[in-house]
PDB file of C-alpha atoms and ligand atoms in Angstrom:
ATOM      1  CA  UNK A   1      -1.121   4.692  12.184  1.00 95.00           C
ATOM      2  CA  UNK A   2       0.061   4.501   8.085  1.00 97.00           C
ATOM      3  CA  UNK A   3      -3.455   4.781   5.873  1.00 98.00           C
ATOM      4  CA  UNK A   4      -2.044   4.311   1.980  1.00 98.00           C
ATOM      5  CA  UNK A   5      -4.752   5.692  -0.728  1.00 98.00           C
ATOM      6  CA  UNK A   6      -4.353   3.770  -3.745  1.00 98.00           C
ATOM      7  CA  UNK A   7      -6.088   5.736  -6.468  1.00 98.00           C
ATOM      8  CA  UNK A   8      -4.970   3.373  -9.288  1.00 98.00           C
ATOM      9  CA  UNK A   9      -6.429   4.524 -12.353  1.00 98.00           C
ATOM     10  CA  UNK A  10      -8.873   7.041 -11.303  1.00 98.00           C
ATOM     11  CA  UNK A  11      -9.865  10.877 -10.989  1.00 98.00           C
ATOM     12  CA  UNK A  12      -9.158  13.385 -13.110  1.00 98.00           C
ATOM     13  CA  UNK A  13      -8.052  17.495 -12.007  1.00 98.00           C
ATOM     14  CA  UNK A  14     -11.227  18.355 -11.825  1.00 98.00           C
ATOM     15  CA  UNK A  15     -12.095  15.816  -9.151  1.00 98.00           C
ATOM     16  CA  UNK A  16      -8.536  16.014  -7.493  1.00 98.00           C
ATOM     17  CA  UNK A  17      -8.795  19.585  -6.833  1.00 97.00           C
ATOM     18  CA  UNK A  18     -12.042  19.101  -5.540  1.00 96.00           C
ATOM     19  CA  UNK A  19     -10.218  16.313  -3.317  1.00 96.00           C
ATOM     20  CA  UNK A  20      -7.687  18.564  -1.468  1.00 97.00           C
ATOM     21  CA  UNK A  21     -10.052  21.845  -0.844  1.00 95.00           C
ATOM     22  CA  UNK A  22     -11.724  19.319   2.502  1.00 93.00           C
ATOM     23  CA  UNK A  23      -8.074  18.279   2.845  1.00 94.00           C
ATOM     24  CA  UNK A  24      -7.588  21.669   3.693  1.00 92.00           C
ATOM     25  CA  UNK A  25      -9.534  21.590   6.103  1.00 89.00           C
ATOM     26  CA  UNK A  26      -9.119  18.585   7.738  1.00 92.00           C
ATOM     27  CA  UNK A  27      -7.240  18.445  11.193  1.00 91.00           C
ATOM     28  CA  UNK A  28      -4.487  15.101  11.175  1.00 91.00           C
ATOM     29  CA  UNK A  29      -3.672  13.474  14.066  1.00 92.00           C
ATOM     30  CA  UNK A  30       0.373  13.034  14.456  1.00 91.00           C
ATOM     31  CA  UNK A  31      -0.543   9.426  15.298  1.00 92.00           C
ATOM     32  CA  UNK A  32      -1.502   9.255  11.400  1.00 95.00           C
ATOM     33  CA  UNK A  33       0.189   9.474   7.861  1.00 97.00           C
ATOM     34  CA  UNK A  34      -1.896   9.776   5.542  1.00 97.00           C
ATOM     35  CA  UNK A  35       0.213   8.349   2.102  1.00 98.00           C
ATOM     36  CA  UNK A  36      -2.123   8.850  -1.439  1.00 98.00           C
ATOM     37  CA  UNK A  37      -0.613   7.192  -4.061  1.00 98.00           C
ATOM     38  CA  UNK A  38      -1.991   8.655  -6.764  1.00 98.00           C
ATOM     39  CA  UNK A  39      -2.175   8.089 -10.843  1.00 98.00           C
ATOM     40  CA  UNK A  40       1.563   8.746 -11.919  1.00 98.00           C
ATOM     41  CA  UNK A  41       0.690  12.145 -14.591  1.00 98.00           C
ATOM     42  CA  UNK A  42      -0.980  13.541 -11.139  1.00 98.00           C
ATOM     43  CA  UNK A  43       1.471  12.789  -8.757  1.00 98.00           C
ATOM     44  CA  UNK A  44       3.449  16.406  -9.101  1.00 98.00           C
ATOM     45  CA  UNK A  45       0.054  18.490  -9.490  1.00 98.00           C
ATOM     46  CA  UNK A  46      -1.301  16.356  -6.416  1.00 98.00           C
ATOM     47  CA  UNK A  47       2.343  17.133  -4.714  1.00 97.00           C
ATOM     48  CA  UNK A  48       1.477  21.502  -6.071  1.00 97.00           C
ATOM     49  CA  UNK A  49      -1.692  21.793  -4.710  1.00 97.00           C
ATOM     50  CA  UNK A  50      -0.844  20.130  -0.997  1.00 97.00           C
ATOM     51  CA  UNK A  51       2.605  21.719  -0.575  1.00 94.00           C
ATOM     52  CA  UNK A  52       1.006  22.462   2.794  1.00 93.00           C
ATOM     53  CA  UNK A  53      -1.132  19.615   4.136  1.00 96.00           C
ATOM     54  CA  UNK A  54       1.052  17.664   6.176  1.00 96.00           C
ATOM     55  CA  UNK A  55       0.489  13.756   3.951  1.00 97.00           C
ATOM     56  CA  UNK A  56       2.876  12.557   1.524  1.00 98.00           C
ATOM     57  CA  UNK A  57       2.679  10.859  -2.042  1.00 98.00           C
ATOM     58  CA  UNK A  58       3.872   7.795  -3.338  1.00 98.00           C
ATOM     59  CA  UNK A  59       3.943   6.139  -6.670  1.00 98.00           C
ATOM     60  CA  UNK A  60       1.840   3.320  -7.872  1.00 98.00           C
ATOM     61  CA  UNK A  61       4.917   1.115  -8.945  1.00 98.00           C
ATOM     62  CA  UNK A  62       8.859   1.800 -10.498  1.00 97.00           C
ATOM     63  CA  UNK A  63      10.353  -0.027 -12.814  1.00 96.00           C
ATOM     64  CA  UNK A  64      13.136  -2.472 -11.959  1.00 93.00           C
ATOM     65  CA  UNK A  65      15.914  -0.803 -14.335  1.00 91.00           C
ATOM     66  CA  UNK A  66      16.934   2.824 -13.783  1.00 89.00           C
ATOM     67  CA  UNK A  67      16.533   4.058 -16.840  1.00 92.00           C
ATOM     68  CA  UNK A  68      17.038   3.211 -20.072  1.00 95.00           C
ATOM     69  CA  UNK A  69      14.621   2.288 -23.187  1.00 97.00           C
ATOM     70  CA  UNK A  70      11.270   1.501 -21.783  1.00 96.00           C
ATOM     71  CA  UNK A  71       8.240   3.044 -22.928  1.00 96.00           C
ATOM     72  CA  UNK A  72       5.423   3.864 -20.455  1.00 95.00           C
ATOM     73  CA  UNK A  73       7.701   3.203 -17.508  1.00 96.00           C
ATOM     74  CA  UNK A  74       8.276   5.087 -14.763  1.00 97.00           C
ATOM     75  CA  UNK A  75      11.897   5.361 -12.534  1.00 97.00           C
ATOM     76  CA  UNK A  76      11.814   5.092  -8.917  1.00 97.00           C
ATOM     77  CA  UNK A  77      14.190   8.573  -9.834  1.00 97.00           C
ATOM     78  CA  UNK A  78      11.591  10.157 -11.234  1.00 97.00           C
ATOM     79  CA  UNK A  79       9.439   9.164  -8.392  1.00 98.00           C
ATOM     80  CA  UNK A  80      11.819  11.081  -5.827  1.00 97.00           C
ATOM     81  CA  UNK A  81      11.833  14.374  -7.933  1.00 96.00           C
ATOM     82  CA  UNK A  82       8.590  15.134  -8.068  1.00 97.00           C
ATOM     83  CA  UNK A  83       8.121  14.310  -4.349  1.00 96.00           C
ATOM     84  CA  UNK A  84       7.458  10.959  -3.795  1.00 98.00           C
ATOM     85  CA  UNK A  85       8.035   9.098  -0.285  1.00 98.00           C
ATOM     86  CA  UNK A  86       6.387   5.487  -0.912  1.00 98.00           C
ATOM     87  CA  UNK A  87       6.246   3.268  -3.467  1.00 98.00           C
ATOM     88  CA  UNK A  88       3.981   0.103  -4.306  1.00 98.00           C
ATOM     89  CA  UNK A  89       5.743  -2.879  -5.863  1.00 98.00           C
ATOM     90  CA  UNK A  90       4.131  -6.273  -6.755  1.00 98.00           C
ATOM     91  CA  UNK A  91       0.548  -4.844  -6.254  1.00 98.00           C
ATOM     92  CA  UNK A  92      -1.234  -8.230  -7.532  1.00 98.00           C
ATOM     93  CA  UNK A  93      -3.066  -5.753 -10.359  1.00 98.00           C
ATOM     94  CA  UNK A  94       0.031  -5.321 -11.756  1.00 97.00           C
ATOM     95  CA  UNK A  95       1.520  -8.974 -10.977  1.00 97.00           C
ATOM     96  CA  UNK A  96      -1.599 -10.075 -13.133  1.00 97.00           C
ATOM     97  CA  UNK A  97      -2.741  -7.795 -15.828  1.00 97.00           C
ATOM     98  CA  UNK A  98       1.689  -6.748 -16.262  1.00 95.00           C
ATOM     99  CA  UNK A  99       3.186 -10.139 -15.492  1.00 96.00           C
ATOM    100  CA  UNK A 100       5.288  -8.792 -12.428  1.00 96.00           C
ATOM    101  CA  UNK A 101       7.403 -11.677 -11.421  1.00 97.00           C
ATOM    102  CA  UNK A 102       8.373 -12.133  -7.848  1.00 98.00           C
ATOM    103  CA  UNK A 103      11.763 -11.650  -9.662  1.00 97.00           C
ATOM    104  CA  UNK A 104      11.336  -7.807 -11.047  1.00 96.00           C
ATOM    105  CA  UNK A 105       9.337  -6.742  -7.789  1.00 97.00           C
ATOM    106  CA  UNK A 106      12.643  -7.621  -5.498  1.00 97.00           C
ATOM    107  CA  UNK A 107      14.116  -5.713  -8.469  1.00 97.00           C
ATOM    108  CA  UNK A 108      11.548  -2.743  -8.286  1.00 97.00           C
ATOM    109  CA  UNK A 109      12.048  -2.786  -4.712  1.00 97.00           C
ATOM    110  CA  UNK A 110      15.440  -2.246  -4.009  1.00 96.00           C
ATOM    111  CA  UNK A 111      16.111   0.711  -7.385  1.00 95.00           C
ATOM    112  CA  UNK A 112      13.099   2.206  -5.056  1.00 97.00           C
ATOM    113  CA  UNK A 113      15.017   1.939  -2.172  1.00 97.00           C
ATOM    114  CA  UNK A 114      18.844   3.195  -3.884  1.00 96.00           C
ATOM    115  CA  UNK A 115      16.229   5.953  -4.731  1.00 96.00           C
ATOM    116  CA  UNK A 116      15.392   7.002  -1.151  1.00 97.00           C
ATOM    117  CA  UNK A 117      11.589   5.445  -1.875  1.00 98.00           C
ATOM    118  CA  UNK A 118      10.063   3.155   1.019  1.00 98.00           C
ATOM    119  CA  UNK A 119       8.436  -0.007  -0.920  1.00 98.00           C
ATOM    120  CA  UNK A 120       5.341  -0.995   0.219  1.00 98.00           C
ATOM    121  CA  UNK A 121       5.419  -4.622  -1.168  1.00 98.00           C
ATOM    122  CA  UNK A 122       2.054  -6.382  -1.680  1.00 98.00           C
ATOM    123  CA  UNK A 123       1.387  -9.649  -1.639  1.00 98.00           C
ATOM    124  CA  UNK A 124      -1.438 -11.733  -1.427  1.00 98.00           C
ATOM    125  CA  UNK A 125      -3.299 -14.959  -2.101  1.00 98.00           C
ATOM    126  CA  UNK A 126      -5.854 -16.105  -4.525  1.00 97.00           C
ATOM    127  CA  UNK A 127      -9.293 -17.635  -3.402  1.00 97.00           C
ATOM    128  CA  UNK A 128      -8.649 -21.198  -4.617  1.00 97.00           C
ATOM    129  CA  UNK A 129      -5.418 -21.136  -2.477  1.00 98.00           C
ATOM    130  CA  UNK A 130      -7.427 -19.559   0.453  1.00 97.00           C
ATOM    131  CA  UNK A 131      -9.256 -22.449   0.216  1.00 96.00           C
ATOM    132  CA  UNK A 132      -7.309 -25.159  -0.246  1.00 97.00           C
ATOM    133  CA  UNK A 133      -5.018 -24.519   3.076  1.00 96.00           C
ATOM    134  CA  UNK A 134      -2.262 -22.559   0.855  1.00 97.00           C
ATOM    135  CA  UNK A 135      -2.100 -19.198   1.418  1.00 97.00           C
ATOM    136  CA  UNK A 136       0.341 -19.050   3.866  1.00 97.00           C
ATOM    137  CA  UNK A 137       3.046 -21.089   1.891  1.00 97.00           C
ATOM    138  CA  UNK A 138       2.144 -19.426  -0.535  1.00 98.00           C
ATOM    139  CA  UNK A 139       3.233 -15.761   0.708  1.00 98.00           C
ATOM    140  CA  UNK A 140       5.572 -16.933   2.336  1.00 97.00           C
ATOM    141  CA  UNK A 141       7.155 -17.655  -1.023  1.00 98.00           C
ATOM    142  CA  UNK A 142       5.986 -14.587  -2.139  1.00 98.00           C
ATOM    143  CA  UNK A 143       8.108 -12.803   0.566  1.00 98.00           C
ATOM    144  CA  UNK A 144      11.131 -14.856   0.161  1.00 97.00           C
ATOM    145  CA  UNK A 145      11.431 -14.036  -3.584  1.00 97.00           C
ATOM    146  CA  UNK A 146      10.492 -10.792  -3.066  1.00 97.00           C
ATOM    147  CA  UNK A 147      12.152  -9.096   0.721  1.00 97.00           C
ATOM    148  CA  UNK A 148      15.295  -6.741  -1.576  1.00 96.00           C
ATOM    149  CA  UNK A 149      18.906  -7.738   0.137  1.00 92.00           C
ATOM    150  CA  UNK A 150      19.170  -5.096   2.236  1.00 93.00           C
ATOM    151  CA  UNK A 151      16.178  -1.992   3.355  1.00 95.00           C
ATOM    152  CA  UNK A 152      16.034   0.138   6.547  1.00 92.00           C
ATOM    153  CA  UNK A 153      12.524   1.101   6.184  1.00 93.00           C
ATOM    154  CA  UNK A 154      10.043  -0.978   4.023  1.00 96.00           C
ATOM    155  CA  UNK A 155       5.942  -2.031   4.407  1.00 98.00           C
ATOM    156  CA  UNK A 156       4.536  -5.716   3.111  1.00 98.00           C
ATOM    157  CA  UNK A 157       0.801  -4.799   2.188  1.00 98.00           C
ATOM    158  CA  UNK A 158      -1.062  -7.911   2.780  1.00 98.00           C
ATOM    159  CA  UNK A 159      -3.220  -8.037   0.001  1.00 98.00           C
ATOM    160  CA  UNK A 160      -5.759 -11.469  -0.667  1.00 98.00           C
ATOM    161  CA  UNK A 161      -5.968 -11.096  -4.120  1.00 98.00           C
ATOM    162  CA  UNK A 162      -9.828 -12.560  -3.702  1.00 98.00           C
ATOM    163  CA  UNK A 163     -11.043  -9.598  -1.205  1.00 98.00           C
ATOM    164  CA  UNK A 164      -9.845  -6.448  -3.832  1.00 98.00           C
ATOM    165  CA  UNK A 165     -12.959  -4.900  -5.128  1.00 97.00           C
ATOM    166  CA  UNK A 166     -15.613  -7.784  -3.616  1.00 97.00           C
ATOM    167  CA  UNK A 167     -16.717  -6.375  -0.487  1.00 96.00           C
ATOM    168  CA  UNK A 168     -15.451  -9.351   1.174  1.00 96.00           C
ATOM    169  CA  UNK A 169     -12.525  -9.375   3.733  1.00 97.00           C
ATOM    170  CA  UNK A 170     -10.601 -12.274   5.466  1.00 97.00           C
ATOM    171  CA  UNK A 171     -11.874 -13.454   8.629  1.00 96.00           C
ATOM    172  CA  UNK A 172      -9.730 -11.049  11.562  1.00 97.00           C
ATOM    173  CA  UNK A 173      -8.524 -15.163  12.688  1.00 97.00           C
ATOM    174  CA  UNK A 174      -7.049 -15.298   9.337  1.00 97.00           C
ATOM    175  CA  UNK A 175      -6.216 -11.224   9.257  1.00 98.00           C
ATOM    176  CA  UNK A 176      -3.999 -12.284  12.734  1.00 98.00           C
ATOM    177  CA  UNK A 177      -2.734 -15.480  10.950  1.00 97.00           C
ATOM    178  CA  UNK A 178      -1.075 -13.609   8.564  1.00 98.00           C
ATOM    179  CA  UNK A 179       0.157 -10.428   9.984  1.00 98.00           C
ATOM    180  CA  UNK A 180       1.974 -12.632  11.946  1.00 98.00           C
ATOM    181  CA  UNK A 181       3.422 -15.020  10.006  1.00 98.00           C
ATOM    182  CA  UNK A 182       4.599 -12.194   7.463  1.00 98.00           C
ATOM    183  CA  UNK A 183       6.635 -10.119  10.204  1.00 98.00           C
ATOM    184  CA  UNK A 184       8.207 -13.802  11.126  1.00 97.00           C
ATOM    185  CA  UNK A 185       9.212 -14.035   7.845  1.00 97.00           C
ATOM    186  CA  UNK A 186      10.779 -11.371   7.730  1.00 97.00           C
ATOM    187  CA  UNK A 187      12.546 -11.153  10.900  1.00 97.00           C
ATOM    188  CA  UNK A 188      13.986 -14.492   9.752  1.00 96.00           C
ATOM    189  CA  UNK A 189      14.955 -13.423   6.453  1.00 95.00           C
ATOM    190  CA  UNK A 190      16.598  -9.932   7.051  1.00 95.00           C
ATOM    191  CA  UNK A 191      16.794  -9.528  10.789  1.00 95.00           C
ATOM    192  CA  UNK A 192      14.254  -6.163  10.644  1.00 95.00           C
ATOM    193  CA  UNK A 193      10.282  -5.473  11.871  1.00 96.00           C
ATOM    194  CA  UNK A 194       8.588  -4.157   9.490  1.00 97.00           C
ATOM    195  CA  UNK A 195       5.085  -2.290   9.579  1.00 97.00           C
ATOM    196  CA  UNK A 196       2.460  -4.558   7.868  1.00 98.00           C
ATOM    197  CA  UNK A 197      -0.213  -3.328   6.216  1.00 98.00           C
ATOM    198  CA  UNK A 198      -3.945  -4.971   5.753  1.00 98.00           C
ATOM    199  CA  UNK A 199      -5.858  -4.104   2.443  1.00 98.00           C
ATOM    200  CA  UNK A 200      -8.874  -5.322   0.349  1.00 98.00           C
ATOM    201  CA  UNK A 201     -12.145  -3.968   0.802  1.00 98.00           C
ATOM    202  CA  UNK A 202     -11.153  -1.270   3.290  1.00 98.00           C
ATOM    203  CA  UNK A 203     -14.354   1.261   4.220  1.00 97.00           C
ATOM    204  CA  UNK A 204     -15.707   3.204   6.732  1.00 95.00           C
ATOM    205  CA  UNK A 205     -18.139   0.090   7.876  1.00 95.00           C
ATOM    206  CA  UNK A 206     -14.765  -2.210   8.573  1.00 96.00           C
ATOM    207  CA  UNK A 207     -11.691  -0.576   9.873  1.00 96.00           C
ATOM    208  CA  UNK A 208     -12.256  -0.550  13.252  1.00 95.00           C
ATOM    209  CA  UNK A 209     -12.619  -3.932  12.874  1.00 95.00           C
ATOM    210  CA  UNK A 210      -9.187  -4.571  10.738  1.00 97.00           C
ATOM    211  CA  UNK A 211      -7.397  -1.948  12.684  1.00 96.00           C
ATOM    212  CA  UNK A 212      -8.068  -4.205  16.268  1.00 95.00           C
ATOM    213  CA  UNK A 213      -6.371  -6.895  14.703  1.00 97.00           C
ATOM    214  CA  UNK A 214      -3.154  -7.591  16.089  1.00 94.00           C
ATOM    215  CA  UNK A 215      -0.150  -6.456  13.790  1.00 95.00           C
ATOM    216  CA  UNK A 216      -2.419  -4.540  11.888  1.00 97.00           C
ATOM    217  CA  UNK A 217      -0.023  -1.353  11.421  1.00 97.00           C
ATOM    218  CA  UNK A 218      -2.350   0.168   8.904  1.00 97.00           C
ATOM    219  CA  UNK A 219      -4.501  -0.386   6.015  1.00 98.00           C
ATOM    220  CA  UNK A 220      -4.274   0.106   1.884  1.00 98.00           C
ATOM    221  CA  UNK A 221      -7.294   1.485   0.783  1.00 98.00           C
ATOM    222  CA  UNK A 222      -8.696   1.735  -3.131  1.00 98.00           C
ATOM    223  CA  UNK A 223     -12.023   1.948  -3.458  1.00 98.00           C
ATOM    224  CA  UNK A 224     -12.868   3.879  -0.439  1.00 98.00           C
ATOM    225  CA  UNK A 225      -9.964   6.406  -1.436  1.00 98.00           C
ATOM    226  CA  UNK A 226     -11.623   7.838  -3.951  1.00 98.00           C
ATOM    227  CA  UNK A 227     -14.344   9.961  -2.167  1.00 96.00           C
ATOM    228  CA  UNK A 228     -12.725  12.316   0.186  1.00 96.00           C
ATOM    229  CA  UNK A 229     -15.495  11.585   2.647  1.00 95.00           C
ATOM    230  CA  UNK A 230     -14.801   8.129   2.840  1.00 97.00           C
ATOM    231  CA  UNK A 231     -11.396   8.300   3.702  1.00 97.00           C
ATOM    232  CA  UNK A 232     -11.828  11.113   5.889  1.00 96.00           C
ATOM    233  CA  UNK A 233     -14.332   8.646   8.117  1.00 96.00           C
ATOM    234  CA  UNK A 234     -11.434   5.948   7.736  1.00 97.00           C
ATOM    235  CA  UNK A 235      -8.588   8.415   8.930  1.00 96.00           C
ATOM    236  CA  UNK A 236     -11.161   9.619  11.758  1.00 95.00           C
ATOM    237  CA  UNK A 237     -12.229   6.053  12.505  1.00 94.00           C
ATOM    238  CA  UNK A 238      -8.420   4.683  12.428  1.00 95.00           C
ATOM    239  CA  UNK A 239      -7.480   7.798  15.236  1.00 94.00           C
ATOM    240  CA  UNK A 240     -10.372   6.579  17.022  1.00 92.00           C
ATOM    241  CA  UNK A 241      -9.311   3.481  17.612  1.00 91.00           C
ATOM    242  CA  UNK A 242      -5.318   4.520  18.676  1.00 90.00           C
ATOM    243  CA  UNK A 243      -7.277   6.725  21.803  1.00 88.00           C
ATOM    244  CA  UNK A 244      -8.846   3.639  22.827  1.00 85.00           C
ATOM    245  CA  UNK A 245      -5.799   1.646  22.503  1.00 79.00           C
TER     246      UNK A 245
HETATM  247  P1  LIG B   1     -10.086  -2.389  -2.752  1.00 75.67           P
HETATM  248  O1  LIG B   1     -10.284  -1.148  -1.582  1.00 75.67           O
HETATM  249  O2  LIG B   1     -11.077  -1.508  -3.917  1.00 75.67           O
HETATM  250  O3  LIG B   1     -11.623  -3.551  -2.396  1.00 75.67           O
HETATM  251  O4  LIG B   1      -8.828  -2.418  -3.520  1.00 75.67           O
HETATM  252  C1  LIG B   1      -7.590  -2.547  -2.534  1.00 75.67           C
HETATM  253  C2  LIG B   1      -6.288  -2.757  -2.959  1.00 75.67           C
HETATM  254  O5  LIG B   1      -6.264  -2.929  -4.410  1.00 75.67           O
HETATM  255  C3  LIG B   1      -5.124  -1.539  -2.359  1.00 75.67           C
HETATM  256  O6  LIG B   1      -4.352  -1.643  -3.492  1.00 75.67           O
END
């Protein structure tokens, strides 16, 4: 079970220190893999503080070139050098605010893989596409266009845009249908099985409901990952869920 904590552009040194203090006392189950995605500038800080804690660290994005004149960007190899194992690619916020295209996202994933990072490629429809019945087709195109030519380990995060930060989550049947579809599309293109995470308003109250859906292999948590108490409650529920399987 994979729990990804995407801090986005939040937290500072003081709050990260406090966060880690609580993590230190947490008994991690071997069935649970927690990965924190801090703002890029805090990756090294978090990595130093969590040396003896069994969590992973990841980048929130990487550039679609390996190096060069790209002011303000971060390369996959720099993320790796500073201890990252994973990288989120193509988050809807970057697609919208940074105008990232499927073509760029595919290149980002390829550079991530080249630097030994495991990409988590984000896909998700907006409300209009969901309401018009176009969600499945839209996600199929996103995957077809973004999937790297070659990969060993890769995850897809299904994050409906209308669910991010809104407190609304899709019906269990909608998540089930989408995750099954995503796995089938990736398999048909690559002959590989991938894990599919669900993201969008995941919290302590709805985590059990989400994890009980077939083909949900973990979650990508935004807002509820910023408070250690909420994140650990999510981890605790996930472990409980695994025990009940
Ligand atoms: P929220 O959990 O705040 O809805 O954010 C989800 C997300 O975008 C994670 O990447």
